[in-house]
């Protein structure tokens, strides 16, 4: 079980915070009473616009999460200029490549979905351990527990994000520092806007809204749960996968055959 976290009076950083799940998280933490939310994003115009819309307790931070020196500097700057960070939502993500992808797709996916979390863990978690409290939320995906049939770079690196979050949770047990891992299926964001009816993710059912993901996240943080599952059926899917891997692989192969069949019509 992760260390429970509640937002009132806290300082929260959300990466990828200018849109999609990140923006919904920032908005929800403010509504829950966070003292300040630092909205971090790579796009200066989007982050400034988002902060203006969210109000005076929202603050802008232009950040490339794949740049370790920039992440380290950002942690220090937030704590120097605002307050100690209580929660860091390592939420930035990309959808790079299809099928096996190109070398550039693998490189970008690895840097955003795995190394970005490593960078903030190195920079921030020792500070939290010294204080005896704090929380890291890693946004992975249900693809990190199951698979993504459309894109190997996405699926594999999201598995890496889950594995890293598990490792961090184990290593920081008993320190007062909590770690949670957010694993949604389909969500209506800019990343999924191009998903047509033949997208494999559509096989899992209806897409949620980012606000639904934020609601599930708040509930899981309050309860001190490691896994945040906005689509609760993912827990059942993962159990089936573990209980009979061959059967699960066969079912996924049949699902992929259906996707290809629809696409050929």
Short mmCIF file of N, CA, C and O in Angstrom, two decimals, residues 47-161:
data_model
loop_
_atom_site.label_atom_id
_atom_site.label_comp_id
_atom_site.label_asym_id
_atom_site.label_seq_id
_atom_site.Cartn_x
_atom_site.Cartn_y
_atom_site.Cartn_z
N UNK A 47 1.32 26.20 -21.74
CA UNK A 47 1.39 26.20 -20.28
C UNK A 47 0.98 27.55 -19.71
O UNK A 47 0.28 27.62 -18.69
N UNK A 48 1.35 28.63 -20.37
CA UNK A 48 0.94 29.96 -19.89
C UNK A 48 -0.57 30.13 -20.01
O UNK A 48 -1.22 30.68 -19.12
N UNK A 49 -1.14 29.66 -21.11
CA UNK A 49 -2.59 29.75 -21.30
C UNK A 49 -3.32 28.91 -20.25
O UNK A 49 -4.33 29.35 -19.67
N UNK A 50 -2.81 27.73 -19.98
CA UNK A 50 -3.44 26.85 -19.00
C UNK A 50 -3.43 27.47 -17.62
O UNK A 50 -4.44 27.47 -16.90
N UNK A 51 -2.29 28.02 -17.24
CA UNK A 51 -2.16 28.63 -15.91
C UNK A 51 -3.10 29.83 -15.79
O UNK A 51 -3.74 30.03 -14.74
N UNK A 52 -3.21 30.62 -16.84
CA UNK A 52 -4.12 31.77 -16.80
C UNK A 52 -5.56 31.32 -16.60
O UNK A 52 -6.34 31.97 -15.88
N UNK A 53 -5.92 30.20 -17.20
CA UNK A 53 -7.28 29.69 -17.08
C UNK A 53 -7.54 29.04 -15.73
O UNK A 53 -8.66 29.08 -15.22
N UNK A 54 -6.49 28.46 -15.13
CA UNK A 54 -6.68 27.77 -13.86
C UNK A 54 -6.70 28.71 -12.66
O UNK A 54 -7.22 28.36 -11.60
N UNK A 55 -6.10 29.89 -12.80
CA UNK A 55 -6.19 30.86 -11.71
C UNK A 55 -4.90 31.07 -10.95
O UNK A 55 -3.85 30.49 -11.26
N UNK A 56 -4.97 31.90 -9.93
CA UNK A 56 -3.77 32.42 -9.28
C UNK A 56 -2.97 31.37 -8.52
O UNK A 56 -1.77 31.58 -8.27
N UNK A 57 -3.56 30.28 -8.13
CA UNK A 57 -2.79 29.25 -7.42
C UNK A 57 -2.07 28.30 -8.38
O UNK A 57 -1.37 27.39 -7.94
N UNK A 58 -2.23 28.51 -9.67
CA UNK A 58 -1.52 27.73 -10.68
C UNK A 58 -0.30 28.52 -11.15
O UNK A 58 -0.37 29.74 -11.34
N UNK A 59 0.81 27.83 -11.34
CA UNK A 59 2.06 28.48 -11.73
C UNK A 59 2.68 27.71 -12.90
O UNK A 59 2.63 26.48 -12.95
N UNK A 60 3.27 28.45 -13.82
CA UNK A 60 3.81 27.85 -15.04
C UNK A 60 5.25 27.41 -14.87
O UNK A 60 6.05 28.08 -14.20
N UNK A 61 5.58 26.29 -15.50
CA UNK A 61 6.96 25.82 -15.54
C UNK A 61 7.19 25.17 -16.91
O UNK A 61 6.55 24.17 -17.24
N UNK A 62 8.04 25.79 -17.71
CA UNK A 62 8.40 25.20 -19.01
C UNK A 62 9.49 24.17 -18.75
O UNK A 62 10.55 24.50 -18.21
N UNK A 63 9.23 22.91 -19.11
CA UNK A 63 10.14 21.84 -18.72
C UNK A 63 10.16 20.74 -19.77
O UNK A 63 9.11 20.26 -20.21
N UNK A 64 11.36 20.33 -20.13
CA UNK A 64 11.58 19.14 -20.94
C UNK A 64 11.92 18.01 -19.98
O UNK A 64 13.02 17.96 -19.42
N UNK A 65 10.99 17.10 -19.77
CA UNK A 65 11.17 16.06 -18.76
C UNK A 65 12.25 15.06 -19.14
O UNK A 65 12.69 14.26 -18.29
N UNK A 66 12.70 15.07 -20.39
CA UNK A 66 13.76 14.15 -20.80
C UNK A 66 15.15 14.71 -20.53
O UNK A 66 16.15 14.02 -20.73
N UNK A 67 15.23 15.95 -20.08
CA UNK A 67 16.50 16.62 -19.80
C UNK A 67 16.76 16.53 -18.29
O UNK A 67 16.15 17.25 -17.50
N UNK A 68 17.68 15.65 -17.91
CA UNK A 68 17.90 15.41 -16.47
C UNK A 68 18.34 16.67 -15.75
O UNK A 68 17.88 16.95 -14.63
N UNK A 69 19.22 17.45 -16.35
CA UNK A 69 19.68 18.68 -15.71
C UNK A 69 18.53 19.66 -15.51
O UNK A 69 18.44 20.33 -14.47
N UNK A 70 17.63 19.73 -16.50
CA UNK A 70 16.49 20.64 -16.39
C UNK A 70 15.54 20.18 -15.29
O UNK A 70 14.98 21.01 -14.55
N UNK A 71 15.32 18.87 -15.18
CA UNK A 71 14.44 18.35 -14.13
C UNK A 71 15.03 18.64 -12.75
O UNK A 71 14.33 19.09 -11.83
N UNK A 72 16.32 18.40 -12.60
CA UNK A 72 16.99 18.67 -11.33
C UNK A 72 16.88 20.14 -10.96
O UNK A 72 16.59 20.50 -9.81
N UNK A 73 17.10 21.01 -11.94
CA UNK A 73 17.00 22.45 -11.71
C UNK A 73 15.57 22.86 -11.37
O UNK A 73 15.34 23.73 -10.53
N UNK A 74 14.59 22.22 -12.03
CA UNK A 74 13.19 22.55 -11.78
C UNK A 74 12.78 22.18 -10.36
O UNK A 74 12.08 22.95 -9.68
N UNK A 75 13.20 21.02 -9.89
CA UNK A 75 12.90 20.62 -8.51
C UNK A 75 13.45 21.64 -7.54
O UNK A 75 12.76 22.11 -6.61
N UNK A 76 14.70 22.02 -7.72
CA UNK A 76 15.33 22.99 -6.83
C UNK A 76 14.63 24.34 -6.89
O UNK A 76 14.41 25.00 -5.86
N UNK A 77 14.26 24.77 -8.10
CA UNK A 77 13.62 26.08 -8.26
C UNK A 77 12.25 26.12 -7.60
O UNK A 77 11.89 27.10 -6.93
N UNK A 78 11.45 25.07 -7.80
CA UNK A 78 10.11 25.04 -7.19
C UNK A 78 10.24 25.09 -5.67
O UNK A 78 9.51 25.84 -5.00
N UNK A 79 11.16 24.33 -5.11
CA UNK A 79 11.28 24.29 -3.65
C UNK A 79 11.88 25.58 -3.11
O UNK A 79 11.57 25.98 -1.98
N UNK A 80 12.69 26.24 -3.90
CA UNK A 80 13.28 27.51 -3.47
C UNK A 80 12.27 28.66 -3.58
O UNK A 80 12.17 29.51 -2.69
N UNK A 81 11.50 28.68 -4.68
CA UNK A 81 10.63 29.81 -4.96
C UNK A 81 9.22 29.66 -4.40
O UNK A 81 8.50 30.65 -4.24
N UNK A 82 8.81 28.43 -4.13
CA UNK A 82 7.45 28.18 -3.66
C UNK A 82 7.44 27.48 -2.31
O UNK A 82 7.26 28.13 -1.27
N UNK A 83 7.64 26.19 -2.31
CA UNK A 83 7.56 25.40 -1.07
C UNK A 83 8.05 24.00 -1.38
O UNK A 83 8.17 23.62 -2.55
N UNK A 84 8.33 23.20 -0.36
CA UNK A 84 8.68 21.81 -0.61
C UNK A 84 7.57 21.11 -1.41
O UNK A 84 6.38 21.32 -1.16
N UNK A 85 7.99 20.29 -2.35
CA UNK A 85 7.03 19.59 -3.21
C UNK A 85 6.44 18.40 -2.45
O UNK A 85 7.17 17.53 -1.98
N UNK A 86 5.12 18.38 -2.34
CA UNK A 86 4.43 17.27 -1.67
C UNK A 86 4.08 16.15 -2.63
O UNK A 86 4.08 14.97 -2.24
N UNK A 87 3.74 16.51 -3.86
CA UNK A 87 3.35 15.51 -4.86
C UNK A 87 3.90 15.93 -6.21
O UNK A 87 3.71 17.06 -6.64
N UNK A 88 4.57 14.99 -6.87
CA UNK A 88 5.01 15.21 -8.25
C UNK A 88 4.29 14.20 -9.12
O UNK A 88 4.43 12.98 -8.92
N UNK A 89 3.50 14.68 -10.06
CA UNK A 89 2.80 13.82 -11.00
C UNK A 89 3.64 13.74 -12.27
O UNK A 89 3.67 14.69 -13.07
N UNK A 90 4.34 12.64 -12.45
CA UNK A 90 5.22 12.44 -13.60
C UNK A 90 4.36 11.90 -14.73
O UNK A 90 4.25 10.69 -14.95
N UNK A 91 3.74 12.81 -15.45
CA UNK A 91 2.59 12.48 -16.29
C UNK A 91 2.83 12.64 -17.79
O UNK A 91 2.01 12.17 -18.58
N UNK A 92 3.92 13.28 -18.19
CA UNK A 92 4.13 13.52 -19.62
C UNK A 92 4.19 12.20 -20.39
O UNK A 92 4.73 11.21 -19.90
N UNK A 93 3.63 12.20 -21.60
CA UNK A 93 3.64 10.99 -22.42
C UNK A 93 3.61 11.33 -23.89
O UNK A 93 3.27 12.44 -24.29
N UNK A 94 3.98 10.36 -24.70
CA UNK A 94 3.98 10.52 -26.15
C UNK A 94 3.40 9.26 -26.80
O UNK A 94 3.43 8.18 -26.22
N UNK A 95 2.87 9.43 -28.00
CA UNK A 95 2.46 8.30 -28.83
C UNK A 95 3.33 8.34 -30.07
O UNK A 95 3.04 9.06 -31.02
N UNK A 96 4.43 7.60 -30.04
CA UNK A 96 5.43 7.67 -31.10
C UNK A 96 5.49 6.34 -31.85
O UNK A 96 5.80 5.31 -31.26
N UNK A 97 5.18 6.39 -33.13
CA UNK A 97 5.35 5.22 -33.98
C UNK A 97 4.18 4.25 -33.92
O UNK A 97 3.37 4.26 -33.00
N UNK A 98 4.13 3.41 -34.94
CA UNK A 98 3.16 2.32 -34.98
C UNK A 98 3.89 1.02 -35.28
O UNK A 98 5.03 1.02 -35.75
N UNK A 99 3.24 -0.07 -34.99
CA UNK A 99 3.83 -1.39 -35.21
C UNK A 99 5.16 -1.47 -34.44
O UNK A 99 5.19 -1.10 -33.28
N UNK A 100 6.25 -1.91 -35.05
CA UNK A 100 7.53 -1.97 -34.36
C UNK A 100 8.19 -0.60 -34.22
O UNK A 100 9.11 -0.43 -33.42
N UNK A 101 7.72 0.37 -34.99
CA UNK A 101 8.25 1.72 -34.88
C UNK A 101 9.64 1.85 -35.46
O UNK A 101 10.30 0.87 -35.81
N UNK A 102 10.10 3.10 -35.55
CA UNK A 102 11.45 3.42 -36.02
C UNK A 102 12.35 3.66 -34.82
O UNK A 102 11.89 3.77 -33.68
N UNK A 103 13.64 3.74 -35.08
CA UNK A 103 14.60 3.96 -33.99
C UNK A 103 14.27 5.22 -33.21
O UNK A 103 14.37 5.25 -31.98
N UNK A 104 13.85 6.28 -33.91
CA UNK A 104 13.52 7.53 -33.23
C UNK A 104 12.31 7.37 -32.32
O UNK A 104 12.22 8.02 -31.27
N UNK A 105 11.35 6.52 -32.70
CA UNK A 105 10.17 6.28 -31.86
C UNK A 105 10.58 5.60 -30.55
O UNK A 105 10.08 5.96 -29.47
N UNK A 106 11.47 4.64 -30.65
CA UNK A 106 11.94 3.94 -29.45
C UNK A 106 12.72 4.89 -28.54
O UNK A 106 12.55 4.87 -27.32
N UNK A 107 13.56 5.69 -29.14
CA UNK A 107 14.37 6.62 -28.35
C UNK A 107 13.50 7.61 -27.59
O UNK A 107 13.66 7.81 -26.38
N UNK A 108 12.53 8.24 -28.29
CA UNK A 108 11.66 9.22 -27.64
C UNK A 108 10.79 8.56 -26.58
O UNK A 108 10.64 9.08 -25.47
N UNK A 109 10.21 7.41 -26.89
CA UNK A 109 9.34 6.72 -25.94
C UNK A 109 10.12 6.34 -24.68
O UNK A 109 9.61 6.48 -23.56
N UNK A 110 11.32 5.84 -24.85
CA UNK A 110 12.15 5.47 -23.71
C UNK A 110 12.48 6.68 -22.84
O UNK A 110 12.37 6.63 -21.61
N UNK A 111 12.83 7.79 -23.48
CA UNK A 111 13.22 8.97 -22.71
C UNK A 111 12.03 9.59 -21.97
O UNK A 111 12.18 10.07 -20.84
N UNK A 112 10.84 9.57 -22.59
CA UNK A 112 9.67 10.18 -21.95
C UNK A 112 9.01 9.23 -20.95
O UNK A 112 8.64 9.64 -19.84
N UNK A 113 8.87 7.97 -21.31
CA UNK A 113 8.08 7.04 -20.49
C UNK A 113 8.86 6.34 -19.39
O UNK A 113 8.26 5.73 -18.49
N UNK A 114 10.19 6.36 -19.49
CA UNK A 114 10.99 5.69 -18.46
C UNK A 114 11.99 6.66 -17.83
O UNK A 114 11.95 6.92 -16.63
N UNK A 115 12.89 7.20 -18.64
CA UNK A 115 13.95 8.03 -18.07
C UNK A 115 13.44 9.30 -17.40
O UNK A 115 14.03 9.76 -16.42
N UNK A 116 12.33 9.86 -17.88
CA UNK A 116 11.78 11.05 -17.22
C UNK A 116 11.43 10.75 -15.77
O UNK A 116 11.64 11.59 -14.87
N UNK A 117 10.91 9.56 -15.51
CA UNK A 117 10.59 9.17 -14.13
C UNK A 117 11.87 8.94 -13.32
O UNK A 117 11.92 9.25 -12.12
N UNK A 118 12.89 8.38 -13.96
CA UNK A 118 14.17 8.19 -13.29
C UNK A 118 14.76 9.54 -12.89
O UNK A 118 15.26 9.72 -11.77
N UNK A 119 14.70 10.51 -13.80
CA UNK A 119 15.26 11.83 -13.52
C UNK A 119 14.63 12.47 -12.28
O UNK A 119 15.33 13.00 -11.42
N UNK A 120 13.29 12.43 -12.21
CA UNK A 120 12.65 13.07 -11.06
C UNK A 120 12.87 12.26 -9.79
O UNK A 120 13.00 12.82 -8.69
N UNK A 121 12.95 10.94 -9.91
CA UNK A 121 13.23 10.13 -8.72
C UNK A 121 14.59 10.48 -8.14
O UNK A 121 14.76 10.60 -6.91
N UNK A 122 15.58 10.67 -9.00
CA UNK A 122 16.91 11.04 -8.52
C UNK A 122 16.92 12.42 -7.88
O UNK A 122 17.58 12.65 -6.86
N UNK A 123 16.20 13.35 -8.48
CA UNK A 123 16.26 14.74 -8.04
C UNK A 123 15.40 15.01 -6.81
O UNK A 123 15.77 15.82 -5.95
N UNK A 124 14.23 14.37 -6.74
CA UNK A 124 13.24 14.75 -5.73
C UNK A 124 13.11 13.77 -4.57
O UNK A 124 12.94 14.18 -3.42
N UNK A 125 13.16 12.48 -4.84
CA UNK A 125 12.87 11.53 -3.76
C UNK A 125 13.83 11.62 -2.59
O UNK A 125 13.39 11.49 -1.43
N UNK A 126 15.13 11.86 -2.78
CA UNK A 126 15.98 12.04 -1.60
C UNK A 126 15.54 13.21 -0.72
O UNK A 126 15.64 13.14 0.51
N UNK A 127 15.04 14.28 -1.34
CA UNK A 127 14.53 15.41 -0.55
C UNK A 127 13.31 14.98 0.25
O UNK A 127 13.16 15.36 1.42
N UNK A 128 12.41 14.22 -0.39
CA UNK A 128 11.22 13.76 0.30
C UNK A 128 11.57 12.81 1.45
O UNK A 128 10.99 12.89 2.54
N UNK A 129 12.53 11.92 1.20
CA UNK A 129 12.95 10.99 2.25
C UNK A 129 13.51 11.75 3.44
O UNK A 129 13.21 11.44 4.61
N UNK A 130 14.31 12.77 3.18
CA UNK A 130 14.88 13.57 4.26
C UNK A 130 13.79 14.26 5.08
O UNK A 130 13.90 14.36 6.31
N UNK A 131 12.71 14.69 4.40
CA UNK A 131 11.60 15.34 5.11
C UNK A 131 10.69 14.32 5.78
O UNK A 131 9.89 14.68 6.65
N UNK A 132 10.70 13.09 5.27
CA UNK A 132 9.85 12.05 5.83
C UNK A 132 8.45 12.03 5.26
O UNK A 132 7.58 11.35 5.79
N UNK A 133 8.24 12.72 4.16
CA UNK A 133 6.92 12.67 3.52
C UNK A 133 7.04 13.16 2.08
O UNK A 133 7.97 13.88 1.69
N UNK A 134 6.07 12.77 1.28
CA UNK A 134 6.00 13.16 -0.12
C UNK A 134 5.43 12.02 -0.94
O UNK A 134 5.28 10.88 -0.46
N UNK A 135 5.09 12.31 -2.19
CA UNK A 135 4.45 11.30 -3.03
C UNK A 135 4.84 11.52 -4.48
O UNK A 135 4.93 12.66 -4.95
N UNK A 136 5.07 10.41 -5.18
CA UNK A 136 5.34 10.42 -6.62
C UNK A 136 4.26 9.61 -7.31
O UNK A 136 4.03 8.45 -6.97
N UNK A 137 3.61 10.25 -8.28
CA UNK A 137 2.62 9.57 -9.11
C UNK A 137 3.21 9.40 -10.50
O UNK A 137 3.51 10.40 -11.17
N UNK A 138 3.37 8.17 -10.93
CA UNK A 138 3.88 7.85 -12.26
C UNK A 138 2.69 7.52 -13.16
O UNK A 138 1.92 6.60 -12.85
N UNK A 139 2.52 8.27 -14.24
CA UNK A 139 1.49 7.92 -15.21
C UNK A 139 2.06 6.91 -16.19
O UNK A 139 2.97 7.23 -16.96
N UNK A 140 1.55 5.70 -16.14
CA UNK A 140 1.92 4.66 -17.10
C UNK A 140 0.73 4.47 -18.02
O UNK A 140 0.29 5.41 -18.67
N UNK A 141 0.17 3.28 -18.04
CA UNK A 141 -0.96 2.97 -18.93
C UNK A 141 -1.39 1.55 -18.64
O UNK A 141 -0.59 0.73 -18.17
N UNK A 142 -2.64 1.23 -18.97
CA UNK A 142 -3.04 -0.18 -18.94
C UNK A 142 -2.17 -1.00 -19.89
O UNK A 142 -1.98 -2.20 -19.68
N UNK A 143 -1.61 -0.34 -20.91
CA UNK A 143 -0.68 -1.03 -21.81
C UNK A 143 0.56 -1.52 -21.06
O UNK A 143 1.21 -2.47 -21.50
N UNK A 144 0.88 -0.90 -19.95
CA UNK A 144 2.02 -1.32 -19.14
C UNK A 144 1.72 -2.52 -18.27
O UNK A 144 2.64 -3.15 -17.73
N UNK A 145 0.45 -2.84 -18.11
CA UNK A 145 0.03 -4.04 -17.39
C UNK A 145 -0.37 -5.15 -18.35
O UNK A 145 -0.31 -6.33 -18.00
N UNK A 146 -0.81 -4.77 -19.54
CA UNK A 146 -1.32 -5.71 -20.54
C UNK A 146 -0.48 -5.57 -21.80
O UNK A 146 0.64 -6.04 -21.85
N UNK A 147 -0.99 -4.92 -22.81
CA UNK A 147 -0.20 -4.59 -24.01
C UNK A 147 -0.97 -3.60 -24.85
O UNK A 147 -2.17 -3.40 -24.64
N UNK A 148 -0.28 -2.98 -25.79
CA UNK A 148 -0.90 -2.12 -26.77
C UNK A 148 -0.65 -2.75 -28.13
O UNK A 148 0.50 -2.86 -28.56
N UNK A 149 -1.69 -3.18 -28.79
CA UNK A 149 -1.54 -3.92 -30.04
C UNK A 149 -1.06 -3.05 -31.19
O UNK A 149 -0.52 -3.56 -32.17
N UNK A 150 -1.26 -1.76 -31.11
CA UNK A 150 -0.92 -0.88 -32.22
C UNK A 150 0.55 -0.50 -32.27
O UNK A 150 1.09 -0.25 -33.34
N UNK A 151 1.22 -0.40 -31.11
CA UNK A 151 2.55 0.20 -31.09
C UNK A 151 3.45 -0.46 -30.06
O UNK A 151 3.20 -0.34 -28.86
N UNK A 152 4.49 -1.13 -30.52
CA UNK A 152 5.44 -1.76 -29.61
C UNK A 152 6.22 -0.74 -28.76
O UNK A 152 6.40 -0.97 -27.55
N UNK A 153 6.70 0.38 -29.32
CA UNK A 153 7.44 1.32 -28.47
C UNK A 153 6.62 1.82 -27.28
O UNK A 153 7.15 1.95 -26.17
N UNK A 154 5.35 2.09 -27.52
CA UNK A 154 4.48 2.56 -26.44
C UNK A 154 4.30 1.46 -25.39
O UNK A 154 4.49 1.68 -24.19
N UNK A 155 3.94 0.27 -25.84
CA UNK A 155 3.65 -0.82 -24.92
C UNK A 155 4.86 -1.18 -24.06
O UNK A 155 4.76 -1.30 -22.83
N UNK A 156 5.99 -1.35 -24.70
CA UNK A 156 7.19 -1.79 -23.98
C UNK A 156 7.65 -0.75 -22.97
O UNK A 156 7.99 -1.08 -21.83
N UNK A 157 7.67 0.52 -23.36
CA UNK A 157 8.14 1.55 -22.43
C UNK A 157 7.14 1.81 -21.31
O UNK A 157 7.54 2.19 -20.20
N UNK A 158 5.86 1.59 -21.56
CA UNK A 158 4.89 1.70 -20.46
C UNK A 158 5.04 0.55 -19.48
O UNK A 158 4.83 0.72 -18.27
N UNK A 159 5.41 -0.63 -19.96
CA UNK A 159 5.77 -1.71 -19.04
C UNK A 159 6.96 -1.29 -18.18
O UNK A 159 7.01 -1.57 -16.97
N UNK A 160 7.92 -0.60 -18.81
CA UNK A 160 9.06 -0.10 -18.05
C UNK A 160 8.65 0.89 -16.97
O UNK A 160 9.20 0.89 -15.87
N UNK A 161 7.69 1.75 -17.28
CA UNK A 161 7.22 2.73 -16.30
C UNK A 161 6.59 2.04 -15.10
O UNK A 161 6.82 2.42 -13.94
#
